[in-house]
Structure formats: structure tokens, C-alpha cells
Amino acid sequence: MINKDKISRVLVYDKSGRLLVTTKSVSFPRDFFKIKGKDLVMLKGSDFPTISRGEYIDVIFEYINGTRMKYTTVIDLSTDYQINFHVGDGIALEERRSSFKINVSFDGIVPFYIRNEEIITFDVPIVVKMVNLNLGGVFFRTDFDFEEGDQVMLKFLDGEMELLSDVLRVQRKPDSSEIEGYGCKFCDVTLAQEEQLTRFIFECQLIEREKLKERNKNAF
């Protein structure tokens, strides 16, 4: 069942997995030709690609709590500013933050952070050591003492990626007050940034698989 009040974004893919549309403008208009067990969905935007009526698509509803639901359906109406389709039962997808996670070892920098709505800028950006990364967030180490609730501006991947991140967890070493690192959630990731992160993570996974194959081959 669609939680119509909690949708944060809708993405439409063709059957080959190519992203066609992403929009936050979604509504559920009155359905004069109601199909039992299905809801009529209307997406609004501009410069939408024209998709043939009856063409199969995959639609993903993203919710503000992180839930993602996937529906396979067909196009009812497609123009450059509107797309209509019906959806019935969906499939819950794995939460993005727990997928595509990789261990990494590279530096990023923090030019400023926000605490209690005050922006604190460093004279010289501090260096952080990235430990693991996924599409939703990062775990890093640094000598600076952040606090839960801080927002940290992270710049990494040679400065190409710049993301404001919420500090969700200050992780301490077992039986110690020493801080091991900080678990952060990325804020307001754009589609282009998500695609860049996905490519980077996929490339890292390929490299790691090749290393594992080589180690297994040399073990015999």
C-alpha cells in the first residue's frame, strides 16, 4: 500500500534499467477508469522523455524514512510534462544505506561544520580519513572532536564530491573513552552525486573482487 503522504521522490526506469525520470512532484488524481487494487499515479515535471503508451517501466517510490518500494507497470500517458501509470503491489527494496558498502582508505577535508545553527569555518580545512562508504553515508576518523548532531561539510574524491553530512554516531573504542570515528549520513544528495558515488563504489568493488581472485589463485 502506498503511503501517499511520506513520498520523498519517484524514479522511473525503462526495462533495461536506464533512468528516465526523477521527480518529487507526484499526485494521485481521481481515477475515472479505476482498476481494482491499483492506484493511478501522476508525475509532473518538464522536459520528460516521451514514453510509448503500454511500454513497461519500473517505478521506485522513495520515502522520507528510507523505505524504497519498486513497482513494475506500464505507461498510461506520457508527455513532456506529465506521466501517468497505475501501480498495485510493490516489492520492498534493500535500504540504500546498507547496500553497496565498501571499505576505503583515502583522505577528505572539512572546510566548515555547523553546530547549534552556528557555522564554524576552519582557517585551514581539517583532514579526515575515510574508512567506509556507501550511497547514504560515511564513517571517517579525525583528530577533531565532533559531536552528535553536528553537520559537517565533507569534500572528497579530489574535491569533486561536496556533501553536507549529519553526524549520527560518535563511535568510541571498546572499554575506552577514545573516539574511534564518526558515522555520518549524507544530506540532500543530488541525482548526479548519487550516480557518481555509485560508479565509484562499483569500481572499488570490481578492484576488490580482482584482488580476491588473485589471492585465491595464489593460495593453490
Short mmCIF file of C-alpha atoms in Angstrom, two decimals:
data_model
loop_
_atom_site.label_atom_id
_atom_site.label_comp_id
_atom_site.label_asym_id
_atom_site.label_seq_id
_atom_site.Cartn_x
_atom_site.Cartn_y
_atom_site.Cartn_z
CA MET A 1 0.00 0.00 0.00
CA ILE A 2 1.33 3.43 -0.95
CA ASN A 3 1.92 5.86 1.91
CA LYS A 4 0.95 8.89 -0.12
CA ASP A 5 1.96 11.49 2.48
CA LYS A 6 5.52 10.26 3.03
CA ILE A 7 6.92 10.05 -0.52
CA SER A 8 10.17 11.98 -0.97
CA ARG A 9 10.94 11.09 -4.61
CA VAL A 10 9.81 8.91 -7.52
CA LEU A 11 12.18 7.39 -10.07
CA VAL A 12 11.18 5.78 -13.38
CA TYR A 13 13.40 3.30 -15.23
CA ASP A 14 12.95 1.53 -18.56
CA LYS A 15 13.22 -2.26 -18.69
CA SER A 16 16.94 -2.09 -19.46
CA GLY A 17 17.50 -0.24 -16.18
CA ARG A 18 18.09 3.20 -17.71
CA LEU A 19 16.86 6.08 -15.54
CA LEU A 20 14.20 8.06 -17.40
CA VAL A 21 12.64 10.36 -14.81
CA THR A 22 13.22 11.55 -11.26
CA THR A 23 10.77 13.93 -9.62
CA LYS A 24 9.36 14.99 -6.27
CA SER A 25 6.10 16.11 -7.87
CA VAL A 26 3.74 13.13 -7.52
CA SER A 27 -0.03 13.08 -7.05
CA PHE A 28 -2.89 10.59 -7.06
CA PRO A 29 -5.71 12.12 -9.09
CA ARG A 30 -9.28 10.88 -9.27
CA ASP A 31 -9.37 7.76 -11.41
CA PHE A 32 -12.39 7.65 -13.72
CA PHE A 33 -11.30 4.28 -15.10
CA LYS A 34 -10.31 2.76 -11.77
CA ILE A 35 -8.52 -0.57 -11.88
CA LYS A 36 -9.27 -2.77 -8.88
CA GLY A 37 -6.38 -2.97 -6.46
CA LYS A 38 -4.35 -0.29 -8.24
CA ASP A 39 -3.73 3.43 -7.75
CA LEU A 40 -3.45 5.98 -10.55
CA VAL A 41 -0.20 7.93 -10.24
CA MET A 42 0.57 11.26 -11.94
CA LEU A 43 4.10 12.65 -12.18
CA LYS A 44 4.61 16.29 -13.09
CA GLY A 45 7.73 17.96 -14.42
CA SER A 46 9.29 19.44 -17.52
CA ASP A 47 11.25 18.00 -20.42
CA PHE A 48 10.15 14.46 -19.60
CA PRO A 49 11.12 11.91 -22.25
CA THR A 50 8.18 10.71 -24.31
CA ILE A 51 7.47 7.06 -23.50
CA SER A 52 5.15 4.97 -25.62
CA ARG A 53 1.77 4.09 -24.13
CA GLY A 54 1.82 0.49 -22.91
CA GLU A 55 5.62 0.41 -22.51
CA TYR A 56 6.80 -1.46 -19.41
CA ILE A 57 8.60 0.56 -16.75
CA ASP A 58 9.99 0.05 -13.24
CA VAL A 59 8.99 2.72 -10.73
CA ILE A 60 10.67 3.26 -7.36
CA PHE A 61 8.94 5.24 -4.61
CA GLU A 62 11.41 6.60 -2.05
CA TYR A 63 10.01 7.52 1.38
CA ILE A 64 11.35 10.01 3.91
CA ASN A 65 12.10 7.17 6.37
CA GLY A 66 14.44 5.49 3.86
CA THR A 67 12.00 2.81 2.65
CA ARG A 68 12.07 2.13 -1.10
CA MET A 69 9.27 0.33 -2.95
CA LYS A 70 9.55 -0.94 -6.51
CA TYR A 71 6.62 -1.41 -8.91
CA THR A 72 6.55 -2.83 -12.42
CA THR A 73 3.81 -1.32 -14.57
CA VAL A 74 3.02 0.18 -17.97
CA ILE A 75 2.66 3.74 -19.21
CA ASP A 76 -0.91 5.07 -19.48
CA LEU A 77 0.02 8.59 -20.61
CA SER A 78 3.32 10.29 -21.40
CA THR A 79 4.01 13.89 -22.43
CA ASP A 80 6.95 16.19 -21.88
CA TYR A 81 5.37 17.49 -18.65
CA GLN A 82 3.26 14.59 -17.34
CA ILE A 83 3.44 10.81 -16.92
CA ASN A 84 0.53 8.63 -15.75
CA PHE A 85 0.52 4.96 -14.75
CA HIS A 86 -1.18 2.56 -12.34
CA VAL A 87 0.56 0.64 -9.57
CA GLY A 88 -0.61 -2.30 -7.47
CA ASP A 89 1.53 -4.41 -5.16
CA GLY A 90 5.17 -3.42 -4.85
CA ILE A 91 8.41 -5.02 -3.67
CA ALA A 92 10.38 -3.57 -0.76
CA LEU A 93 13.98 -2.93 -1.79
CA GLU A 94 17.03 -3.15 0.43
CA GLU A 95 17.67 0.17 2.16
CA ARG A 96 20.30 2.09 0.24
CA ARG A 97 22.39 2.93 3.29
CA SER A 98 23.02 -0.77 3.96
CA SER A 99 23.84 -1.63 0.35
CA PHE A 100 26.94 -1.03 -1.77
CA LYS A 101 29.03 -0.52 1.37
CA ILE A 102 32.77 -0.64 0.82
CA ASN A 103 35.87 -0.23 2.93
CA VAL A 104 38.03 2.64 1.72
CA SER A 105 41.24 4.41 2.69
CA PHE A 106 41.56 7.93 1.38
CA ASP A 107 41.51 11.46 2.75
CA GLY A 108 38.79 14.05 2.64
CA ILE A 109 38.68 17.57 4.01
CA VAL A 110 36.21 19.53 6.13
CA PRO A 111 36.21 23.31 5.47
CA PHE A 112 33.44 24.01 8.00
CA TYR A 113 30.80 22.45 10.22
CA ILE A 114 27.52 23.56 11.78
CA ARG A 115 26.75 23.24 15.49
CA ASN A 116 23.58 24.62 17.08
CA GLU A 117 22.84 26.51 13.84
CA GLU A 118 26.23 28.29 14.01
CA ILE A 119 28.64 27.86 11.10
CA ILE A 120 32.24 27.33 12.26
CA THR A 121 34.83 27.71 9.49
CA PHE A 122 38.35 26.34 9.83
CA ASP A 123 41.25 28.63 8.88
CA VAL A 124 42.79 25.54 7.29
CA PRO A 125 40.36 22.73 6.39
CA ILE A 126 40.88 19.70 8.62
CA VAL A 127 41.76 16.33 7.12
CA VAL A 128 39.57 13.28 7.74
CA LYS A 129 40.40 9.65 6.91
CA MET A 130 37.52 7.88 5.15
CA VAL A 131 37.08 4.33 6.46
CA ASN A 132 33.93 3.03 4.79
CA LEU A 133 31.42 4.48 2.39
CA ASN A 134 28.00 3.78 0.90
CA LEU A 135 25.38 5.71 -1.01
CA GLY A 136 23.83 7.06 2.16
CA GLY A 137 26.78 7.99 4.31
CA VAL A 138 30.34 7.53 5.51
CA PHE A 139 32.42 6.58 8.52
CA PHE A 140 35.58 8.65 8.99
CA ARG A 141 38.35 9.29 11.52
CA THR A 142 39.87 12.61 12.50
CA ASP A 143 41.66 14.25 15.43
CA PHE A 144 38.98 16.93 15.71
CA ASP A 145 36.17 16.34 18.22
CA PHE A 146 32.79 16.47 16.54
CA GLU A 147 29.51 15.90 18.39
CA GLU A 148 26.33 14.03 17.54
CA GLY A 149 24.02 16.47 15.79
CA ASP A 150 26.83 18.42 14.11
CA GLN A 151 26.61 18.92 10.37
CA VAL A 152 29.93 18.51 8.58
CA MET A 153 30.78 19.69 5.08
CA LEU A 154 32.77 16.85 3.51
CA LYS A 155 34.84 17.25 0.35
CA PHE A 156 36.39 14.15 -1.19
CA LEU A 157 37.13 12.34 -4.45
CA ASP A 158 39.70 15.03 -5.35
CA GLY A 159 37.20 17.74 -4.47
CA GLU A 160 34.60 16.52 -6.97
CA MET A 161 32.20 15.45 -4.20
CA GLU A 162 30.98 18.04 -1.70
CA LEU A 163 28.27 16.88 0.71
CA LEU A 164 26.83 18.23 3.93
CA SER A 165 26.60 15.31 6.36
CA ASP A 166 24.83 14.76 9.68
CA VAL A 167 26.96 13.25 12.45
CA LEU A 168 24.70 10.45 13.68
CA ARG A 169 27.17 8.47 15.79
CA VAL A 170 30.34 9.16 17.74
CA GLN A 171 31.94 5.73 17.98
CA ARG A 172 34.34 5.04 20.83
CA LYS A 173 36.84 2.21 21.16
CA PRO A 174 35.74 -0.73 23.35
CA ASP A 175 36.28 -0.06 27.07
CA SER A 176 37.75 3.33 26.29
CA SER A 177 36.73 6.97 26.04
CA GLU A 178 38.92 7.37 22.96
CA ILE A 179 36.95 8.21 19.85
CA GLU A 180 37.36 5.72 17.00
CA GLY A 181 35.43 7.69 14.40
CA TYR A 182 32.21 9.28 13.26
CA GLY A 183 29.26 7.76 11.41
CA CYS A 184 27.57 10.29 9.16
CA LYS A 185 24.54 10.45 6.89
CA PHE A 186 24.74 12.45 3.67
CA CYS A 187 22.18 15.26 3.32
CA ASP A 188 20.35 16.18 0.12
CA VAL A 189 22.31 14.03 -2.32
CA THR A 190 21.51 15.06 -5.88
CA LEU A 191 20.87 12.51 -8.60
CA ALA A 192 24.18 13.39 -10.28
CA GLN A 193 26.08 12.93 -6.99
CA GLU A 194 24.31 9.62 -6.35
CA GLU A 195 25.29 8.37 -9.79
CA GLN A 196 28.91 9.45 -9.25
CA LEU A 197 29.03 7.70 -5.87
CA THR A 198 27.50 4.57 -7.39
CA ARG A 199 30.15 4.47 -10.14
CA PHE A 200 32.97 4.99 -7.65
CA ILE A 201 31.68 2.26 -5.31
CA PHE A 202 31.15 -0.15 -8.20
CA GLU A 203 34.69 0.44 -9.46
CA CYS A 204 36.07 -0.19 -5.95
CA GLN A 205 34.08 -3.43 -5.74
CA LEU A 206 35.49 -4.61 -9.07
CA ILE A 207 39.05 -3.91 -7.91
CA GLU A 208 38.42 -5.76 -4.64
CA ARG A 209 36.95 -8.78 -6.49
CA GLU A 210 40.02 -8.96 -8.73
CA LYS A 211 42.31 -8.84 -5.69
CA LEU A 212 40.29 -11.63 -4.05
CA LYS A 213 40.51 -13.77 -7.20
CA GLU A 214 44.27 -13.25 -7.33
CA ARG A 215 44.68 -14.19 -3.65
CA ASN A 216 42.57 -17.33 -4.12
CA LYS A 217 44.54 -18.29 -7.24
CA ASN A 218 47.86 -17.90 -5.41
CA ALA A 219 46.61 -19.97 -2.47
CA PHE A 220 46.68 -23.16 -4.57
#
